[in-house]
XYZ file of C-alpha atoms in Angstrom:
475
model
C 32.953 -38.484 -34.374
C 34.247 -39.106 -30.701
C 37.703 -39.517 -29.941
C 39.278 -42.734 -30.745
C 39.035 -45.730 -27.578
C 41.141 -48.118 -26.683
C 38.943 -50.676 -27.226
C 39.103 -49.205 -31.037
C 42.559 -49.371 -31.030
C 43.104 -53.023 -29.634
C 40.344 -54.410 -32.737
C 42.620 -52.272 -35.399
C 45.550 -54.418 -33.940
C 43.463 -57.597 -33.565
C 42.239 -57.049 -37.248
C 45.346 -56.516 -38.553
C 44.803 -53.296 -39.830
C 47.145 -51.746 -37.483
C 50.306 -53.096 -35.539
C 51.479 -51.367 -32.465
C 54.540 -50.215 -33.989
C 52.845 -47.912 -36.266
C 50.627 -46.621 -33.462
C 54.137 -45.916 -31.796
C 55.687 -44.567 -34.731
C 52.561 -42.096 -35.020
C 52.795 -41.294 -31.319
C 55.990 -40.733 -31.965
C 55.368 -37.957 -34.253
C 53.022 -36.260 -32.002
C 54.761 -35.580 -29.494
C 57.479 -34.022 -31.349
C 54.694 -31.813 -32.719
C 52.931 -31.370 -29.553
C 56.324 -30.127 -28.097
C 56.476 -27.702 -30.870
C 53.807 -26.472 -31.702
C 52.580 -22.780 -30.328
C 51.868 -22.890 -27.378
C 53.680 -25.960 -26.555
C 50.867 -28.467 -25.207
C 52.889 -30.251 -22.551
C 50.890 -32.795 -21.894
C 53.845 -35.225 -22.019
C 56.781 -33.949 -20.211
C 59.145 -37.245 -20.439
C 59.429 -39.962 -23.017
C 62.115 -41.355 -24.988
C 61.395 -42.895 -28.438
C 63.657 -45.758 -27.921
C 61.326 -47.036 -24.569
C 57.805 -46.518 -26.684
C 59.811 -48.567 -29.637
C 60.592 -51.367 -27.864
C 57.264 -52.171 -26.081
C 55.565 -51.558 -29.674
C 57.650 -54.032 -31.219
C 57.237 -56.549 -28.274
C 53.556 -55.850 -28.519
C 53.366 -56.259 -32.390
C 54.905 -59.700 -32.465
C 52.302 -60.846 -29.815
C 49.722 -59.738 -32.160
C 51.291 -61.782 -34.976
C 51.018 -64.929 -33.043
C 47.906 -64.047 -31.517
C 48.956 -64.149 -28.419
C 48.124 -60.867 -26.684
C 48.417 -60.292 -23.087
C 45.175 -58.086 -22.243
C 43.025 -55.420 -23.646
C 45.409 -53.342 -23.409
C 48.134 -54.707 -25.247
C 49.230 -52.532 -27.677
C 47.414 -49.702 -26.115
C 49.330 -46.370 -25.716
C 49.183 -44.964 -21.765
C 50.716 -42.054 -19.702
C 51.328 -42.050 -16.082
C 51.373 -38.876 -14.019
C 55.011 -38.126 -13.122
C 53.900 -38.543 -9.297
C 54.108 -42.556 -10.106
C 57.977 -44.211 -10.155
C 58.165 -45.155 -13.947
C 61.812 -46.640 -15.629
C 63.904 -44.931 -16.891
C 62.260 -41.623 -16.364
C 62.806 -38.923 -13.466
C 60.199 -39.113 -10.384
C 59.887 -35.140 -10.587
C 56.663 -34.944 -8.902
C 55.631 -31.351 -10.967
C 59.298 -29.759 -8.793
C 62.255 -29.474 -9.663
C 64.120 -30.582 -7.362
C 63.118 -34.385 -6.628
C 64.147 -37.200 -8.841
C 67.672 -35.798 -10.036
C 68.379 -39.489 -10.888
C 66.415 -41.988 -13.294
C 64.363 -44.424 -11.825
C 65.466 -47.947 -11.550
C 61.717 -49.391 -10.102
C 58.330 -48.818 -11.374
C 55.602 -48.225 -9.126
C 52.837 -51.053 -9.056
C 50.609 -50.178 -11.305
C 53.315 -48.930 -14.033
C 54.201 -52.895 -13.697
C 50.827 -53.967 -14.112
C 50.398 -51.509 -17.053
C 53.841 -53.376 -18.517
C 52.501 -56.829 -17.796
C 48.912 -56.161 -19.381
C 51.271 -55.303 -23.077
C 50.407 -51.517 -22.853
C 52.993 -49.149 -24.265
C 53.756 -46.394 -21.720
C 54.584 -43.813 -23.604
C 55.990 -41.450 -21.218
C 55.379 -39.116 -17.695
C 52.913 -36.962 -17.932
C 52.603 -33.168 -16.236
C 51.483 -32.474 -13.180
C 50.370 -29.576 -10.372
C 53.797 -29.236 -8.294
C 53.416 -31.792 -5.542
C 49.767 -31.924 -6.693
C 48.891 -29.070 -4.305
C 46.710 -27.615 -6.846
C 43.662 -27.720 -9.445
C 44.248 -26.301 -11.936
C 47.587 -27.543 -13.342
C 49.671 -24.440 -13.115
C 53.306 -25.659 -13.133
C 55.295 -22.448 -14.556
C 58.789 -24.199 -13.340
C 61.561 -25.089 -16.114
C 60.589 -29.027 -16.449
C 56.843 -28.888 -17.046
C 55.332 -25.497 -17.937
C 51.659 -24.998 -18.190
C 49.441 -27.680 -20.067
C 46.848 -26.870 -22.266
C 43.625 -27.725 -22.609
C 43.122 -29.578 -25.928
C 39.206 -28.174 -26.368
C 40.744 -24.483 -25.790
C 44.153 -23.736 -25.751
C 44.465 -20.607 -23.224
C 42.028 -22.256 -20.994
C 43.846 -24.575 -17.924
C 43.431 -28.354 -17.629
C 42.761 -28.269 -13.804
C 44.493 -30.379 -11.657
C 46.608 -31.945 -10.094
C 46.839 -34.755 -12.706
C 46.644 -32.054 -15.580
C 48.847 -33.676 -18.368
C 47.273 -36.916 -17.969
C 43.664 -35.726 -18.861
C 45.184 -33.462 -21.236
C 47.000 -36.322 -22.915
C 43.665 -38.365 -23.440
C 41.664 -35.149 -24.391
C 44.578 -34.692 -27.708
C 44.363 -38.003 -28.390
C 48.267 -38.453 -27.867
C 46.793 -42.090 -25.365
C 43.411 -43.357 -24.746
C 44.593 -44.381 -21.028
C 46.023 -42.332 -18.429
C 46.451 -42.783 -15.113
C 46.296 -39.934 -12.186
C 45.812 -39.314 -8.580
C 42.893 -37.769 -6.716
C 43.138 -36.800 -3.098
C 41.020 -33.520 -3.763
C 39.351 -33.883 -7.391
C 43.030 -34.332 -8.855
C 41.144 -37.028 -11.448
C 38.179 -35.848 -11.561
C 38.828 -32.440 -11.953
C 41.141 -32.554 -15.116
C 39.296 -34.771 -16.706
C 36.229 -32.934 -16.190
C 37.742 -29.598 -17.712
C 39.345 -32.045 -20.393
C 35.665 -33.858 -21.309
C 37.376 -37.196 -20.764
C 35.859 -40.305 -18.350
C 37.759 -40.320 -14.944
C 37.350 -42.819 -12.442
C 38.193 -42.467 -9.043
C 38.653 -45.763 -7.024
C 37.784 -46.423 -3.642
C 40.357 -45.606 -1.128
C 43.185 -48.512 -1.286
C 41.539 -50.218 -4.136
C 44.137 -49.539 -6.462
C 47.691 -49.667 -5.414
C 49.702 -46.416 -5.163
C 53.205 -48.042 -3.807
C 55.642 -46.200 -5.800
C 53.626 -42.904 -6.262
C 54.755 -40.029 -3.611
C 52.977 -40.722 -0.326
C 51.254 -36.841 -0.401
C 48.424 -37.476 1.813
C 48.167 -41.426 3.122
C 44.294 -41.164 3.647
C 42.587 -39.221 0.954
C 44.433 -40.107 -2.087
C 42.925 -42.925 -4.545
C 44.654 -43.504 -7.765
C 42.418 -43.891 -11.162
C 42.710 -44.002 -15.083
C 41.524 -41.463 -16.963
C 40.200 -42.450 -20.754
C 38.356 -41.604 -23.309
C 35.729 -43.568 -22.902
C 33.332 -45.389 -19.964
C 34.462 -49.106 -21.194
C 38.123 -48.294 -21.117
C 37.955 -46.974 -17.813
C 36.276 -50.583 -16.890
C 38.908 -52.385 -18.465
C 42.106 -50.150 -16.927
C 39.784 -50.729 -13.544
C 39.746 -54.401 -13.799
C 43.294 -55.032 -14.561
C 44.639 -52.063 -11.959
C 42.335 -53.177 -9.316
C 43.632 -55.987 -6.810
C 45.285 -56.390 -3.153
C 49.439 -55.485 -3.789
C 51.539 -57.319 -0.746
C 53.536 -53.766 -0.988
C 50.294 -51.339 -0.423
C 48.738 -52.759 3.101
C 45.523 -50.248 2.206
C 43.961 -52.330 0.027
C 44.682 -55.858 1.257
C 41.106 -56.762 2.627
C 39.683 -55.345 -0.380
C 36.840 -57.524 -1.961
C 37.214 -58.706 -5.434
C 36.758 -56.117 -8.260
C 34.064 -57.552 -10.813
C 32.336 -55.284 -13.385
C 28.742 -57.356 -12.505
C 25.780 -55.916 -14.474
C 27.713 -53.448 -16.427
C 26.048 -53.886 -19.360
C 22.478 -54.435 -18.308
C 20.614 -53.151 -21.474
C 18.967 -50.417 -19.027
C 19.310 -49.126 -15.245
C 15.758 -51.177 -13.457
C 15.857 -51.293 -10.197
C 18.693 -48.401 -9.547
C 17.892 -45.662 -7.005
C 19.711 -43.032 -7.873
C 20.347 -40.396 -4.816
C 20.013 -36.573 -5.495
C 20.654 -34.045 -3.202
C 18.936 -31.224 -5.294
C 20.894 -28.136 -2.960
C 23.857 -29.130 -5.134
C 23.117 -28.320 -8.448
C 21.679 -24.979 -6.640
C 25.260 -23.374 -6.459
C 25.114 -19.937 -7.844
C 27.688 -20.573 -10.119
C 26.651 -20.517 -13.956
C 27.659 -24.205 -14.662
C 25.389 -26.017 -11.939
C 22.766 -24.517 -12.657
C 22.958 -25.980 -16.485
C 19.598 -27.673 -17.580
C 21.900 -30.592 -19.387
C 22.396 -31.533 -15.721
C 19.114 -32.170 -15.315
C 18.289 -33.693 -18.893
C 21.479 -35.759 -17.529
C 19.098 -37.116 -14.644
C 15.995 -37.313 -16.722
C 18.025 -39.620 -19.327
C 18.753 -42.044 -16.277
C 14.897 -41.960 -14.984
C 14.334 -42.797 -18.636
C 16.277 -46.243 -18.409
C 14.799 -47.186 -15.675
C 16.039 -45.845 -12.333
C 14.872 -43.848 -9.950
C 15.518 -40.521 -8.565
C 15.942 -40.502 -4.689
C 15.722 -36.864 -3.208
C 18.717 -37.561 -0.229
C 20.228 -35.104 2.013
C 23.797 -35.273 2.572
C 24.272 -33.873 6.005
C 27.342 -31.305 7.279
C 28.853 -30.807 3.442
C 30.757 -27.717 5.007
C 32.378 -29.181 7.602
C 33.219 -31.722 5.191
C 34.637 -29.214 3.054
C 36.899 -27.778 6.115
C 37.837 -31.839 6.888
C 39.029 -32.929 3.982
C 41.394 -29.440 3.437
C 42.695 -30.021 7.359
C 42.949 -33.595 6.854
C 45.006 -33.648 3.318
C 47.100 -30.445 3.902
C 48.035 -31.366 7.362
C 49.344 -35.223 5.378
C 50.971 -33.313 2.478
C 53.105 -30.648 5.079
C 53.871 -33.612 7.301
C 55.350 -35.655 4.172
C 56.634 -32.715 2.971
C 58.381 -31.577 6.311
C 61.574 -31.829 5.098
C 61.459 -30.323 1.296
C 59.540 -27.255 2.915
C 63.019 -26.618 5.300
C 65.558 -27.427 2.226
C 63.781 -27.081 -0.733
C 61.449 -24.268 0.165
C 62.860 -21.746 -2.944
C 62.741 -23.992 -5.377
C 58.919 -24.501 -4.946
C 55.933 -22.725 -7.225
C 54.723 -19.703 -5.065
C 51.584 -21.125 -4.618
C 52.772 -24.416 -3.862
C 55.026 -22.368 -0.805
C 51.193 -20.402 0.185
C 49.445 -23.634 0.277
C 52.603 -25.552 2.424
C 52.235 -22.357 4.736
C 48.633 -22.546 5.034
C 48.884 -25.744 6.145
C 51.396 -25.255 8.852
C 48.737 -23.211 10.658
C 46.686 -26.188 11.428
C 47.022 -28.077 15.091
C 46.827 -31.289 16.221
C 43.478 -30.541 17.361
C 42.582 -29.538 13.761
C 43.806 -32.913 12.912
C 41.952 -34.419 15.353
C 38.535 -32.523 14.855
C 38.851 -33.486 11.475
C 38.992 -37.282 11.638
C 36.479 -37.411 14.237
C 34.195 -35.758 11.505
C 35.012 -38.398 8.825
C 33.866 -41.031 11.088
C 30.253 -39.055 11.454
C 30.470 -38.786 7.704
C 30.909 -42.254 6.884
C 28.059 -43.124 9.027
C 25.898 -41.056 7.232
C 26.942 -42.560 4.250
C 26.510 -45.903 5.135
C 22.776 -44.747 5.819
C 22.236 -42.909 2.934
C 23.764 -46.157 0.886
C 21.160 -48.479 2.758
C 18.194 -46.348 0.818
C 20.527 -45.810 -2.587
C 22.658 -46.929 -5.145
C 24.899 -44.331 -5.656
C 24.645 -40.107 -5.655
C 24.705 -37.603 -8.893
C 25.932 -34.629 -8.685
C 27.440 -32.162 -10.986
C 31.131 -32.460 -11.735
C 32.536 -29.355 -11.293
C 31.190 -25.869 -9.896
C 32.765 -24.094 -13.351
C 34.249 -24.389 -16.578
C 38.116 -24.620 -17.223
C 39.294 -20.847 -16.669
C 41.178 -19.287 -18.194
C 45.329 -18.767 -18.568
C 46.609 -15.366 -17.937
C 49.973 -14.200 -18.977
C 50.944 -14.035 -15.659
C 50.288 -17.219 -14.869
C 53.057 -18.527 -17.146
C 55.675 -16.630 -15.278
C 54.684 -16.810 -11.643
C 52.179 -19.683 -11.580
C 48.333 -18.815 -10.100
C 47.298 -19.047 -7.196
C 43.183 -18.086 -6.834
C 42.124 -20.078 -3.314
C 38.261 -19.356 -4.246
C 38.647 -20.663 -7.553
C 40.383 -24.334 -6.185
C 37.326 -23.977 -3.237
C 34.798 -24.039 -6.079
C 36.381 -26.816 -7.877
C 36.560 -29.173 -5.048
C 33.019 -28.637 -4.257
C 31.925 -31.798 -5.005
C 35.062 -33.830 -5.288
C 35.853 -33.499 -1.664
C 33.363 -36.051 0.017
C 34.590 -38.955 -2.055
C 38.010 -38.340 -0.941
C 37.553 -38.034 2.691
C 35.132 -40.733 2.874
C 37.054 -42.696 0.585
C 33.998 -44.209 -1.764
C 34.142 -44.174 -5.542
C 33.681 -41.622 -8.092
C 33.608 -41.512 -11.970
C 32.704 -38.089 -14.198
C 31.541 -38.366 -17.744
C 31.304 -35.245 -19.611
C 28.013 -34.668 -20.898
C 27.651 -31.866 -23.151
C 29.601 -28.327 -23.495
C 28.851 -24.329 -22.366
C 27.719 -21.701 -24.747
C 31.940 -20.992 -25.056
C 32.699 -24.644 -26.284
C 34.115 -26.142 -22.802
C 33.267 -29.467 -21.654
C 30.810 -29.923 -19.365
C 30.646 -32.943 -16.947
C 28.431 -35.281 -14.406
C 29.441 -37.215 -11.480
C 28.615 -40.057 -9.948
C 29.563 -41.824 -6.762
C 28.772 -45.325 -4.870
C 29.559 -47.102 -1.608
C 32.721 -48.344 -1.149
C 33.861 -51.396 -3.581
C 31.142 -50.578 -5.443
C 33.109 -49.334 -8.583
C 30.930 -51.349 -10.995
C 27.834 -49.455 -10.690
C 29.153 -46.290 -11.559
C 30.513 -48.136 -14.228
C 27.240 -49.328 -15.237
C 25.346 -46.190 -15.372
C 28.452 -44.128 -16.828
C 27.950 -46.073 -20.064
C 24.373 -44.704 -19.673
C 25.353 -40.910 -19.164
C 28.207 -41.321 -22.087
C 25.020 -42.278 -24.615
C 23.000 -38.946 -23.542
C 25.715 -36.908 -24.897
C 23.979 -36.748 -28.073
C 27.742 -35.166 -30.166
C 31.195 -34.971 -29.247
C 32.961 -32.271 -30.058
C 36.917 -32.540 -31.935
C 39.051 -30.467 -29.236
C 40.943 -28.014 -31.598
C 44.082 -29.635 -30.918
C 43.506 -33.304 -31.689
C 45.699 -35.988 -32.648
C 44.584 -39.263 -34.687
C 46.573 -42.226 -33.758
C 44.633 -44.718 -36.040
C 46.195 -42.281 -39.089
């Protein structure tokens, strides 16, 4: 009863039960319902029928003589609107940027193309992804719902992406994450999203926000479609000098039949936060599944998490206002208010701040690298808290609740300003029918074994429940 894969979809093509242009034909039809329906999900906030046609048919013939490009030929995908996708407009979430059509797809949009998938729009985003919980109450995107409840938020910043996969509208998205902007919405969404290491997968022609925390990743709807997204995204791009040493992606051992040998770090203070979430016993029925297979638990301590915390915030708001530097002095009314708080928040900081910061990510990376000389990787809850809630303000003047985006970076932050690897699976839902997820992260390059044991954590969850808005493509 879970939702449907891509890996599904690609043997209903392969089979010859399905072509791609039916798939597209169906999409089609969704998103004209999705656009109309009450409240409007706006998951998608671009696409043109004529674009999703054409790949479809492309893809269908390849099917017919059985010559398919990938895995994910055929395979429906969104991209957040912060990527540079033909023919749509590079809005970023404002409304301002992008007045023209794009004439050059950003890298991984051309990978997506050259694997067969059918991109089958832009999807909606936190303005400037300053935010987390996908609050965009401007005239091009409006506020995206959450597929398992409606007047609950997405999170953010890659909100319509997750929400995208969560409806069912495309098994693959793909999103950014400088500060749980993957993780997060997929989380809240009860989707798989996989953060990469930092530079592993190119982000040339995605806005340059914040050069050294942001990652991109796919989001999906299931562990062994984020593998495959992973291994076809993943390689050095000439344009993208981050990620040219890079080692080669494999996905070695994925599919061990159980986790022997893995030590698997927990630092037990974190699922101690007072909020109501972390302190879940799934979380721990989460680890005890793992011990089950095989692995062991490792009690770790991750040193200085709060001046982590401060880091990362100096580190990726001082990037984003520096970027932004010239849309704050002409574009500053056209912003979200909270967008214009967060943009003036960051102008506080110094060069000292900057400074202080980056001296603390070296320390922090050292500890890692010890910590990843006794372990394999390190659990730790998702998210601090469920998807809140929408208020009718929010739809007119956007939200802005700093403790609330505090709590959900909680655990997101580390990964970005260390740059290692992260992947949440949700694993089960609260008493009020939101998903709930698990994280895990690994040393750098190390995607694979998160991969590995998130195949693991995806069997624990024993049912999946339909979000209440849900869209088949396979009928």
């Amino acid at each position: 009863g879970g939702l449907v894969t891509g890996s599904q979809l690609f043997l209903s093509c392969r089979s010859g039960k399905l072509t791609p242009s039916q798939v597209a034909k169906n999409i089609i039809a969704m998103l004209e319902d999705s656009d109309k329906s009450t409240p409007p999900l706006r998951a998608i906030v671009q696409w043109d029928q004529e674009q999703i046609m054409l790949m479809a048919k492309a893809s269908t013939a390849r099917y017919r003589s059985k010559c398919t490009l990938s895995y994910l030929d055929g395979i429906p995908v969104c991209l957040k609107e912060e990527f540079k996708v033909v023919p749509y407009h590079h809005r970023v979430g404002t409304v301002y940027l992008g007045t023209e059509p794009e004439t050059e797809d950003a890298t991984v949009a051309k990978k997506l193309r050259e694997a067969g998938a059918i991109i089958i729009g832009v999807s909606n985003m936190h303005e400037l992804g300053t935010g987390t919980t996908g609050c965009n109450p401007n005239r091009y995107h409006k506020i995206p719902r959450n597929p398992y409840k409606p007047n609950h938020f997405t999170g953010g910043s890659s909100s319509g992406s997750a929400a995208a996969v969560a409806a069912g509208l495309c098994p693959v998205a793909i999103g950014t994450d400088g500060g749980g902007s993957v993780r997060i919405p997929a989380s809240f969404c009860g989707v798989v999203g996989l953060k990469g290491t930092f530079g592993r997968i190119s982000s040339h022609g995605s806005l340059p926000l914040s050069y050294s925390t942001v990652s991109v990743g796919p989001i999906c709807t299931s562990v062994a479609d984020a593998a495959i997204v992973y291994s076809i995204l993943a390689e050095p791009d000439p344009l993208y000098p981050y990620g040219l040493k890079q080692p080669k992606a494999t996905l070695s051992d994925m599919c061990a039949p159980d986790l022997k040998g893995l030590k698997l770090g927990v630092d037990w203070t974190f699922f101690k936060v007072p909020d109501a979430v972390c302190a879940l016993p799934v979380l721990y029925s989460a680890v005890e599944h793992l011990q089950s297979l095989g692995a062991s638990v490792v009690e770790v301590s991750l040193p200085e998490m709060e001046e982590v915390r401060v880091a990362h915030v100096i580190c990726i708001l001082s990037e984003m206002r520096d970027f932004l530097q010239p849309d704050f002095n002409k574009h500053f009314q056209e912003m979200n208010l909270d967008t214009r708080a967060n943009l003036a928040l960051a102008s506080q900081f110094t060069a000292l701040d900057y400074i202080t910061a980056n001296r603390q990510r070296t320390r922090s990376m050292r500890f890692l690298r010890e910590v990843f000389t006794t372990v394999n990787c390190i659990l730790t809850p998702a998210v601090a808290s469920t998807a809140p809630r929408i208020y009718e303000s929010d739809l007119l003047t956007g939200s802005s609740d700093l403790s609330f985006t505090v709590r959900s970076m909680r655990f997101m932050q580390l990964g970005n300003f260390t740059g290692i690897p992260g992947l949440v699976v949700p694993i089960g839902y609260s008493t009020a029918g939101l998903p709930i997820s698990f994280q895990v992260m690994a040393k750098w390059w190390d995607e694979a074994v998160l991969l590995r044991i998130g195949l693991k954590l995806e069997q624990f969850r024993y049912q999946t429940k339909k979000p209440s808005i849900y869209y088949n493509i396979l009928s």
